XYZ file of C-alpha atoms in Angstrom:
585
model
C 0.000 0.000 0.000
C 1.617 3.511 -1.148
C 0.992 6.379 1.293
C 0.676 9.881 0.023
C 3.135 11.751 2.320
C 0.856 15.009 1.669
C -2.824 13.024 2.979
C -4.251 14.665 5.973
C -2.055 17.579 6.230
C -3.944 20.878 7.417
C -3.867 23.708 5.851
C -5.504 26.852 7.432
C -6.944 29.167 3.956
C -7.936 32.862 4.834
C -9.842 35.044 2.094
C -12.632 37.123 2.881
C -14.183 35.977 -0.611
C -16.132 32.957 -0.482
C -15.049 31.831 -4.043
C -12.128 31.790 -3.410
C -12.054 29.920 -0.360
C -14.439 27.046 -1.949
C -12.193 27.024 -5.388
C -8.872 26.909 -2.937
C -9.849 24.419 -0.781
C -11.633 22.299 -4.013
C -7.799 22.192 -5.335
C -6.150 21.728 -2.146
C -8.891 18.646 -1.586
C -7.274 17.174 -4.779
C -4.020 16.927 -3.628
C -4.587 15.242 -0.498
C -4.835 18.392 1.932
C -6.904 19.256 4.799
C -8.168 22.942 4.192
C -9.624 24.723 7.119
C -11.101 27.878 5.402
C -12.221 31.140 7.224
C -13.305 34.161 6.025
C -11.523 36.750 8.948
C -8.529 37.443 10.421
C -10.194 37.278 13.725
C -10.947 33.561 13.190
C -7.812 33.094 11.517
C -5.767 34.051 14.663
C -7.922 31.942 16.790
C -7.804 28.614 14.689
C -3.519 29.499 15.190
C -3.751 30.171 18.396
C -5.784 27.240 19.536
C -3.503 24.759 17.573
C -0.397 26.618 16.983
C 1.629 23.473 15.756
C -1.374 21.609 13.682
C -1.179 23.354 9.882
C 1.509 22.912 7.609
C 0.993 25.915 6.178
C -1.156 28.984 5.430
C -2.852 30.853 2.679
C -3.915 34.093 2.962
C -5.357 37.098 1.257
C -3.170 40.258 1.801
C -5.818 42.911 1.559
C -8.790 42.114 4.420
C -10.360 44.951 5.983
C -8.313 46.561 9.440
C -6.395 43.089 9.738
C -4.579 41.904 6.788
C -2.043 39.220 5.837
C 0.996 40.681 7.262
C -0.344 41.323 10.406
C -1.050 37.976 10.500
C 2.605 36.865 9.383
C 3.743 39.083 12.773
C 1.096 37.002 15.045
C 2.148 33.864 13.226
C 5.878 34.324 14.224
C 5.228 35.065 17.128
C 4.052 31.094 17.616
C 6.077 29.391 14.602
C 8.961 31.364 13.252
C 9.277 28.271 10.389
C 5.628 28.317 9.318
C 4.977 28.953 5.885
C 2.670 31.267 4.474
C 1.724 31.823 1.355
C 0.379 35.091 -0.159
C -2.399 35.580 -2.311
C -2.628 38.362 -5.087
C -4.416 39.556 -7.960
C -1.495 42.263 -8.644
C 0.698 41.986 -10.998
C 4.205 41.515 -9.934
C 5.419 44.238 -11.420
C 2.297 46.817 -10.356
C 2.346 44.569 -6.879
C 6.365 45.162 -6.158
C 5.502 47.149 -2.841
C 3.504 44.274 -1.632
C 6.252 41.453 -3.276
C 8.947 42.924 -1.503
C 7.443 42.805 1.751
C 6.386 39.482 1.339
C 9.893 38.408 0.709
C 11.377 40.071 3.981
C 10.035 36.708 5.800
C 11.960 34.148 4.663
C 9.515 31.511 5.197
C 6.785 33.691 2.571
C 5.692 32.990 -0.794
C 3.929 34.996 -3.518
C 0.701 33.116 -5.157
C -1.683 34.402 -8.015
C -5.143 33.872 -7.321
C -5.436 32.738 -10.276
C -3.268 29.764 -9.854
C -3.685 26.529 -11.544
C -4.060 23.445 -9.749
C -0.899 22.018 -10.436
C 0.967 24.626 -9.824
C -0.488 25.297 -6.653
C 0.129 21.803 -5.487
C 2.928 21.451 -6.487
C 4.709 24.533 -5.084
C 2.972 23.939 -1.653
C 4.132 19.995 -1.919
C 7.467 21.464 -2.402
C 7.205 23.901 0.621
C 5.692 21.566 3.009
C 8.179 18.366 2.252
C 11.306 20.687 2.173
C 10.120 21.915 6.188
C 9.275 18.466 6.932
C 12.700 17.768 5.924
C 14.452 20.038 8.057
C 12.325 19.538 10.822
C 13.813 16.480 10.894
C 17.328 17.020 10.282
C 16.588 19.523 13.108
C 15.415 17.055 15.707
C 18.305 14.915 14.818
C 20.599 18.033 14.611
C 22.804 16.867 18.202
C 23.492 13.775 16.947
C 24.530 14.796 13.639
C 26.108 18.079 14.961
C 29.433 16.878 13.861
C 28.607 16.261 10.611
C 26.759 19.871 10.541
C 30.184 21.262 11.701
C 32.159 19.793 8.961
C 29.499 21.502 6.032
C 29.630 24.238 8.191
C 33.806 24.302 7.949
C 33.375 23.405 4.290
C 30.716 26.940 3.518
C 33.530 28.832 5.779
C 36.703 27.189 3.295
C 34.183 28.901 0.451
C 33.609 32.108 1.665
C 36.850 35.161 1.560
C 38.873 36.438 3.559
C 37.104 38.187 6.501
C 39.270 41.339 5.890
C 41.417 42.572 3.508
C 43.160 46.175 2.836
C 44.935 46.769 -0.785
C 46.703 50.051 -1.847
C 42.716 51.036 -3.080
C 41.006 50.032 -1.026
C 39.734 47.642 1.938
C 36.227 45.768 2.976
C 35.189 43.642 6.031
C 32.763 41.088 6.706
C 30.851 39.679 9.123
C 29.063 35.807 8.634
C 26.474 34.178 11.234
C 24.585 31.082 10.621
C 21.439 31.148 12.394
C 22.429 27.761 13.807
C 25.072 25.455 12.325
C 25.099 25.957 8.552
C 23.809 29.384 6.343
C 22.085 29.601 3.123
C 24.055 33.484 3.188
C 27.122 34.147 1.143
C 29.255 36.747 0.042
C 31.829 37.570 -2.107
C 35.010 39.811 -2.434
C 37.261 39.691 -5.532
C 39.652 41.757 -7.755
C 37.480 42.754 -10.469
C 39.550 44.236 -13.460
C 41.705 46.966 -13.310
C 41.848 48.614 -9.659
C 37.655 47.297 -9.521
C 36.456 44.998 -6.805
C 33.538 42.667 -6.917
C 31.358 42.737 -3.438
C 28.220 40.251 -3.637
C 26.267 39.807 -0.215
C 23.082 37.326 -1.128
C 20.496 35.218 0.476
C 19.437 31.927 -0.283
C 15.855 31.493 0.653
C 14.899 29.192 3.611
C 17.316 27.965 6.326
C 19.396 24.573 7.137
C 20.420 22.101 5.020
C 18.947 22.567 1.629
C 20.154 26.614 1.848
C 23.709 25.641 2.354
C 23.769 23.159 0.112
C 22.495 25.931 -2.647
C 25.204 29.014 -1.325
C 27.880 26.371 -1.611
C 26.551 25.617 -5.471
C 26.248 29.736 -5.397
C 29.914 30.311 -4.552
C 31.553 27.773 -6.673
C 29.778 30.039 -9.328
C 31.201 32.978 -8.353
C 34.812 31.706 -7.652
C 34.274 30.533 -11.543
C 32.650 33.908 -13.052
C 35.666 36.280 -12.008
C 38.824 33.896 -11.430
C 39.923 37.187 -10.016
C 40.387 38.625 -13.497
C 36.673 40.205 -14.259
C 35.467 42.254 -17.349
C 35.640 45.574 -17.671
C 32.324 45.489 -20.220
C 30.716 43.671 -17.128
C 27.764 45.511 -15.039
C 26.227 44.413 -12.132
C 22.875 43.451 -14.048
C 25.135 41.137 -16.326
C 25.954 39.388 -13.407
C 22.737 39.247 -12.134
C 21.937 38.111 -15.147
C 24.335 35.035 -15.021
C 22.941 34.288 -11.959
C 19.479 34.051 -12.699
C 20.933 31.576 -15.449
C 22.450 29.303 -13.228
C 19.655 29.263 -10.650
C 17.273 28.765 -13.234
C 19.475 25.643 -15.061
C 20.615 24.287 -11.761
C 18.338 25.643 -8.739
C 14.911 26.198 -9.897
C 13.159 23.639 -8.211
C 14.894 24.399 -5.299
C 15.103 27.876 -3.980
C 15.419 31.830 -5.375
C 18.089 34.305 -3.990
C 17.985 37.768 -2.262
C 21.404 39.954 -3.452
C 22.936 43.325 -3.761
C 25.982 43.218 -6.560
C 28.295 46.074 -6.390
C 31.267 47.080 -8.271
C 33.441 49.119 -6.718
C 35.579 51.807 -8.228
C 37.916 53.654 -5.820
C 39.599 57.280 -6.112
C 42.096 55.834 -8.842
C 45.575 58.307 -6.778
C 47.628 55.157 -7.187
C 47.487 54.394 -11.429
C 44.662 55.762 -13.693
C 43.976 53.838 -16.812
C 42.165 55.727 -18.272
C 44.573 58.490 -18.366
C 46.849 56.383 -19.234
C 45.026 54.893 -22.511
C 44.439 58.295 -23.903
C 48.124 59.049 -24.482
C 48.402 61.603 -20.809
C 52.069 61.247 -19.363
C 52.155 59.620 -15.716
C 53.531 62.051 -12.970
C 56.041 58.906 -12.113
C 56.248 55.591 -12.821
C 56.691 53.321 -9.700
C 58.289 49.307 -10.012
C 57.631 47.562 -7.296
C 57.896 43.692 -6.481
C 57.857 43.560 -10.329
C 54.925 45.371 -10.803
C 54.914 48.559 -12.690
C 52.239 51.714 -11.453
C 51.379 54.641 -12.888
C 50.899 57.741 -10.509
C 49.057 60.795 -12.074
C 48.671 63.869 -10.429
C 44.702 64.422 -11.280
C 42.629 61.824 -9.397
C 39.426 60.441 -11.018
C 36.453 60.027 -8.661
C 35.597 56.763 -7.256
C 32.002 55.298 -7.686
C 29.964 52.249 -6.908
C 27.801 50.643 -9.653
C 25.205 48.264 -7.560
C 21.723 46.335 -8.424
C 19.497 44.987 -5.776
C 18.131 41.740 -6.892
C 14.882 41.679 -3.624
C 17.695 42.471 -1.011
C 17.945 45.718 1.355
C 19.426 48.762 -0.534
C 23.196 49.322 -0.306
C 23.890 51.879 2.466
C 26.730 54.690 1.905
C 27.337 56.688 5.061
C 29.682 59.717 4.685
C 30.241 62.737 6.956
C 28.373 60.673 9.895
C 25.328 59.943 7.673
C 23.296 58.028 5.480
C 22.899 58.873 1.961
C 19.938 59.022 -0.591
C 21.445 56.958 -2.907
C 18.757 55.445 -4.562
C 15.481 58.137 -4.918
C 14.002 56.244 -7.934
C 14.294 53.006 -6.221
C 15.588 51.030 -9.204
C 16.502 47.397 -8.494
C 14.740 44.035 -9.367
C 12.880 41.022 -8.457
C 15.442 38.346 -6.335
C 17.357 35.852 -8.557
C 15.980 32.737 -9.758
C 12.453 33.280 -8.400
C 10.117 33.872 -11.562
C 11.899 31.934 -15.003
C 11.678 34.872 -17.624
C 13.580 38.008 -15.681
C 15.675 40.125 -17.609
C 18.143 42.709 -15.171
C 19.571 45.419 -17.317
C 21.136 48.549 -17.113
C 18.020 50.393 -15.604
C 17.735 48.662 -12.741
C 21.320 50.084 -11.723
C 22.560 52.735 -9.764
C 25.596 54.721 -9.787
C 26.372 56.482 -6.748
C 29.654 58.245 -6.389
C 32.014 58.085 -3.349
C 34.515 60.307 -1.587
C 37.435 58.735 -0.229
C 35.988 58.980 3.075
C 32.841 57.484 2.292
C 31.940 53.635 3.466
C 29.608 50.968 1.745
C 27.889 49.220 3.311
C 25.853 45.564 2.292
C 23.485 43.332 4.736
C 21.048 40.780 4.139
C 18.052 40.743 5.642
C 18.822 38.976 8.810
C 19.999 42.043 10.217
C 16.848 42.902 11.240
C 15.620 39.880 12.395
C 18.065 39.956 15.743
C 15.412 39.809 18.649
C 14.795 40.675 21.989
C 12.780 38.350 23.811
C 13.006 34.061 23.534
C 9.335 34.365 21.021
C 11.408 36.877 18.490
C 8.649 39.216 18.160
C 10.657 42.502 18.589
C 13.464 42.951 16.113
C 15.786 45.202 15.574
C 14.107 48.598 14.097
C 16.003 49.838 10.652
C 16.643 53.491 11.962
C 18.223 52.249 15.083
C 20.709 49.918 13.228
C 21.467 52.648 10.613
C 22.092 55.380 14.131
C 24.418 52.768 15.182
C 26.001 51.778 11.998
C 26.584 55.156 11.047
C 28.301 56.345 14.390
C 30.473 53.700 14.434
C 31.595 53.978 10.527
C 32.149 57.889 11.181
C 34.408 57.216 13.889
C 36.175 54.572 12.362
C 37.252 57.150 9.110
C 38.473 59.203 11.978
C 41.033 56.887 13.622
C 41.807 54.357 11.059
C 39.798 50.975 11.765
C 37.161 50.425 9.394
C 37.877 46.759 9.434
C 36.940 46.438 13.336
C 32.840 48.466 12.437
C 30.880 45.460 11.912
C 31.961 43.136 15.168
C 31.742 46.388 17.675
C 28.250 47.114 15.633
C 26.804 43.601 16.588
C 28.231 44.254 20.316
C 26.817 47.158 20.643
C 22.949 45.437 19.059
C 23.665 43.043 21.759
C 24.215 45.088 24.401
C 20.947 46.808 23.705
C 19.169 43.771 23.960
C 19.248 42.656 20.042
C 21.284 39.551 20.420
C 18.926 36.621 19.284
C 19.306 35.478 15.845
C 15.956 34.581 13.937
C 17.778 34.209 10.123
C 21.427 34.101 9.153
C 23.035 37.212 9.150
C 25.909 38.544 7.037
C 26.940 42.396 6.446
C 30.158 43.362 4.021
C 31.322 47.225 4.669
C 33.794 48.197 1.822
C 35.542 51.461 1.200
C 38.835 53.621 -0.580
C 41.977 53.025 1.487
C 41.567 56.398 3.467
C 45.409 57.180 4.088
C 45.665 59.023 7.428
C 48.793 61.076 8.411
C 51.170 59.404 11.077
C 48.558 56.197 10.725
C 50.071 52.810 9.590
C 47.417 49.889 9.458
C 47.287 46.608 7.220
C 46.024 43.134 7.628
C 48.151 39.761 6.859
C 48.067 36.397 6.563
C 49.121 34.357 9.697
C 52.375 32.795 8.582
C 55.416 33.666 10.436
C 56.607 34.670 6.713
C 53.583 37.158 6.785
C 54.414 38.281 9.840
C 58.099 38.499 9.817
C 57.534 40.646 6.336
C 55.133 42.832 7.515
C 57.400 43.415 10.958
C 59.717 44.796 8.581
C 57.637 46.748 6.369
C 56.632 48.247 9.613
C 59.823 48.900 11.052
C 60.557 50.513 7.332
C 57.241 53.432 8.000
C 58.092 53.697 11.616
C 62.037 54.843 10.801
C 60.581 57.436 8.062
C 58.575 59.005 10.599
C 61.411 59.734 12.549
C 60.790 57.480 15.550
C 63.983 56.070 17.672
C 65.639 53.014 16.514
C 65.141 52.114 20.029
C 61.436 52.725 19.999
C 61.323 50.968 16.606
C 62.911 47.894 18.082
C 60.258 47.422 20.521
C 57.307 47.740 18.534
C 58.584 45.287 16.556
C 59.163 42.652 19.426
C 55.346 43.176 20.798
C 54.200 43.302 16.782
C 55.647 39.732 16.171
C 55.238 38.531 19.968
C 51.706 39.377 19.808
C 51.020 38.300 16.042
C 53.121 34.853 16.453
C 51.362 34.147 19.301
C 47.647 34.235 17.306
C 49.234 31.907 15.501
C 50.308 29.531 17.744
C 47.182 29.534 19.873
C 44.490 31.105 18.695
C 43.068 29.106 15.800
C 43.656 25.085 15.051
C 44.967 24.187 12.015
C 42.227 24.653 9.801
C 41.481 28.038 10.308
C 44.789 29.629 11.091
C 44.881 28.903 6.785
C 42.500 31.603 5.816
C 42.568 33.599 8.574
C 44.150 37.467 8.895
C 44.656 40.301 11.329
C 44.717 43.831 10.987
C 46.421 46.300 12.715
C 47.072 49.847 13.328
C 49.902 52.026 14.869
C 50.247 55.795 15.644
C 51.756 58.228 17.634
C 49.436 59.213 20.405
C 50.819 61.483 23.919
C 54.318 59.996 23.772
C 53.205 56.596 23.406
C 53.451 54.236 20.365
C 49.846 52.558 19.998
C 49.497 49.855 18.314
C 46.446 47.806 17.861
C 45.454 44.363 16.847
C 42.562 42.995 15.679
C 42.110 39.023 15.397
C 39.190 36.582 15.289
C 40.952 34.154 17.640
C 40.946 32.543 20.741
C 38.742 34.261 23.528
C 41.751 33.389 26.167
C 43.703 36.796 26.480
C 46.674 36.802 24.349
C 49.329 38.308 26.461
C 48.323 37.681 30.578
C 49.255 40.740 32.824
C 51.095 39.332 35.797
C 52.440 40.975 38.888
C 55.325 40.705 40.504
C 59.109 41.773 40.343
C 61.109 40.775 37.556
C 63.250 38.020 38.907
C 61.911 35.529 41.330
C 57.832 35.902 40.265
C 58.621 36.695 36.480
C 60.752 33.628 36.160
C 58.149 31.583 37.905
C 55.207 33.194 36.010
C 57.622 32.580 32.617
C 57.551 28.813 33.822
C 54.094 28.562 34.055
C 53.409 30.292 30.424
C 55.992 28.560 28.834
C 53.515 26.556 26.486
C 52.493 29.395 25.247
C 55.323 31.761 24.371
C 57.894 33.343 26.979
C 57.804 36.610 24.882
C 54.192 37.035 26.511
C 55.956 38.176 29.801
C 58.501 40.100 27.540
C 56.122 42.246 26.034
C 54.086 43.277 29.449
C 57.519 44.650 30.446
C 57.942 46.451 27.040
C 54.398 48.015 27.697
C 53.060 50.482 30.614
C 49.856 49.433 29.269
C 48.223 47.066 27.786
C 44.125 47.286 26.775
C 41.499 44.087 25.802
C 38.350 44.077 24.580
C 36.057 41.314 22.545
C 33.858 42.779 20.308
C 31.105 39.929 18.743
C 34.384 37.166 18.480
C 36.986 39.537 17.444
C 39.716 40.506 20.147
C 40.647 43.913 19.778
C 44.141 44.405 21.547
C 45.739 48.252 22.518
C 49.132 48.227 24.025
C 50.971 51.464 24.827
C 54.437 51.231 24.309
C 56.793 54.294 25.823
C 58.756 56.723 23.303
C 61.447 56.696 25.679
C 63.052 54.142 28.118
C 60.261 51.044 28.868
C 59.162 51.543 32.341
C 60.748 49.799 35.511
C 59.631 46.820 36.638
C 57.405 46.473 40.208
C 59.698 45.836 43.081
């Protein structure tokens, strides 16, 4: 005997029309389904209420007198944050858009025609309601397979860039959350053609298993459509364009995805091409490490070109606010989620940048951080852009643009907006914003990295005029501090694609010099008291596991600062212009 999988299952129907609550539940009857119809919103939150856990999904009108369907989405989450609901419409999509995107900032919400076929209607809900079963299941299972989960989870990290990276143009951070274990987020980070980068932050539509599986198909993609090279003919709706290709040959049964695609073009003040291919003589010509640069005195404007496929507008904050970038609202529908979409050049926007200015990209997860243990209160737009903005302002200011995003989700947290309720990922990007008597990189964590950026920085610290002596002791807590990440901070795996950034300056006779690193939690360098013979050699005894230089630098420093900003250690330490101060007796 064959058992229909789909038999019995309830599904709760709300339209205040009684056709189309008999046709509805007439073609829901011939798949299998249960259809509880009701013609309110008031009995519609009741029949929820009452049995919060017995439909497998919902269909509702969006329009129905003081109540309607989103109203009922926030009630619904409230009780089920994985119950989906489907959305009925007359609208076209494109003369519906306002109501389409808003149905697609719930991640478990689907857009229906009322005029819907049978089949298609069955099918798509079949779809919906097997794929939760599914990771319902792999959910209730999830502790014994967690190992398993962490090994797909290692794999999406291995996929994924470099968390932080600063080139002569310019630089870009990122921050990546899984709502649990694995994420159907991604983004990307690439070269891009000459002096352009590539920055893609997207969102695969539902959660667990299936959604990674798709962003790791997604980012194999990508890693194949640049190879780091990119196409200087090549717009961001071309690429959205090749994505709605490969969803739509490889995914379209599956899922549809949520993106912003930027290319960034910074102030060009190192080589100008352009200048260059119109016959202009360079101010200099620079070879370094073998590669040749051409310095002109004019600088040509930076810009972003960016598309929003369904995902939250790209932010630009500049002079400690946020832009109107995009008044006409251009953008499009998200990738892969109706067969015949076409992105072109009019659904782009151009926005030009200072060298100050900062870019920022988020999926929509950011504001689904929560409150309370139900996940009714999230995180309201205009306090995440106060936040984001205050931060990024003060950041231009001083030099650390890569530490914005962790110290932005510490300070949601601390404000009580610290639950996940969808994956999360934000990408801030900018020029390289050269500060005077500022020196601040990031590097791979190889003691070849290390050693060769210990010298680089030795090499800026003797042009500003500071003491050899002074010189030779940032150096010891630079590589101390740095090797000692390395050693202990991250196991093999990661330690591979890992990086830290730093920054040093003058500040009131003091060189400060600050590290940022995604490692360990366990402080890097321990403060310990005590003279320097009898309790240092002891306290060197106990620490020597971990690196005997760790003593060695809190003797180098008269101060030494930690803090832990969302995983990332951010660590200050003060080291004297003059002689290093005595030791406690």
């Amino acid at each position: 005997m064959i058992i229909d999988p789909y038999s019995g299952t309830k599904i709760l129907v709300v339209d205040d029309e009684r056709l189309i609550l008999l046709t509805m539940s007439a073609k829901l009857k011939k798949g299998g389904y249960t259809p509880i119809a009701v013609s309110d919103m008031d009995s519609a939150v009741k029949a929820v209420k009452d049995n919060p856990h017995s439909f497998s999904a919902i269909i509702t009108d969006i329009m129905m007198g003081e109540m309607d369907g989103f109203m009922l989405r926030d009630i619904v989450r409230g009780l089920d944050t994985t119950m989906p609901m489907f959305f009925l419409t007359a609208l076209d999509p494109e003369e519906g858009g306002r109501f389409l995107k808003r149905i697609l900032e719930d991640p478990q919400s689907y857009y229906l025609p009322k005029s819907v076929n049978s089949d298609v209607l069955l099918k798509r809900i079949q779809r919906i309601v097997a794929s939760r079963k599914i990771e319902r299941f792999i959910e209730s299972k999830m502790e014994d397979d967690r190992k398993s989960l962490e090994l797909a989870a290692n794999i999406q990290k291995s996929m994924l860039p470099a968390r932080t990276l600063m080139t002569p143009r310019g630089c870009y951070s990122a921050w990546w959350r899984p709502m649990d274990v694995v994420s159907g987020d991604l983004y990307e980070a690439v070269p891009f053609g000459l002096g352009c980068y590539l920055y893609i932050v997207g969102d695969i539509q539902g959660h667990g298993t299936s959604a990674a599986l798709a962003m790791t198909a997604v980012q194999s993609f990508l890693k194949h459509l640049s190879n780091g090279q990119g196409n200087l003919d090549m717009g961001p709706a071309d690429i959205a364009n090749l994505l709605q290709g490969f969803f739509r040959t490889n995914l379209a049964d599956v899922s549809y995805m949520t993106a912003v695609i930027c290319i960034h073009r910074p102030l060009q003040n190192v080589e100008n091409r352009a200048s260059w291919m119109s016959g202009a003589t360079p101010d200099k010509i620079i070879v370094r490490e073998g590669e040749r640069r051409l310095v002109f005195k004019e600088k040509t404007p930076g810009d972003v070109r960016w598309i929003s496929c369904g995902a939250p507008d790209l932010v630009v904050v500049d002079g400690g606010a946020a832009l109107d970038i995009n008044p006409e609202r251009r953008g499009g529908v998200p990738i892969g989620l109706f067969p015949d979409t076409v992105y072109t050049a009019a659904d782009e926007v151009c926005t030009g940048l200072s060298d100050s200015a900062a870019c920022i990209l988020f999926s929509d997860g950011l504001m689904d951080v929560s409150r309370d243990a139900e996940g009714i209160e999230k995180l309201p737009p205009k306090t995440a852009l106060k936040i984001g903005t205050e931060l990024v302002g003060a950041a231009r200011d001083d030099g650390s643009l890569v530490a914005v995003l962790p110290k932005f989700i510490a300070a949601c947290e601390a404000l009580g907006y610290g639950k996940p309720q969808d994956d999360m990922t934000l990408l801030i990007f900018g020029a390289r914003h050269a500060l005077d008597g500022v020196c601040e990189g990031t590097i791979p964590l190889t003691p070849a990295d290390i050693d060769r950026a210990s010298q680089e920085l030795a090499g800026w610290c003797r042009a500003e005029g500071w003491s050899d002596s002074l010189v030779c002791r940032v150096q010891l807590v630079f590589e101390e501090k740095l090797m000692n990440v390395h050693d202990h901070g991250f196991d093999d795996r990661d330690r591979l694609r890992e990086r830290a950034s730093f920054r040093l300056r003058m500040r009131r006779g003091h060189a400060e010099l600050t590290v940022w690193d995604f490692g360990s939690e366990e402080p890097s360098i321990q403060v310990v008291a005590g003279d320097s013979s009898t309790v240092f050699e002891k306290a060197n005894m106990a620490l020597r596991d971990h690196g005997r230089g760790r003593l060695m630098v809190r003797e180098l420093c008269d101060g030494i600062e930690r803090n832990r900003f969302g995983g990332m250690n951010e660590s200050i330490y003060h080291i004297p212009e003059g002689a290093a101060p005595a030791a406690k007796k």
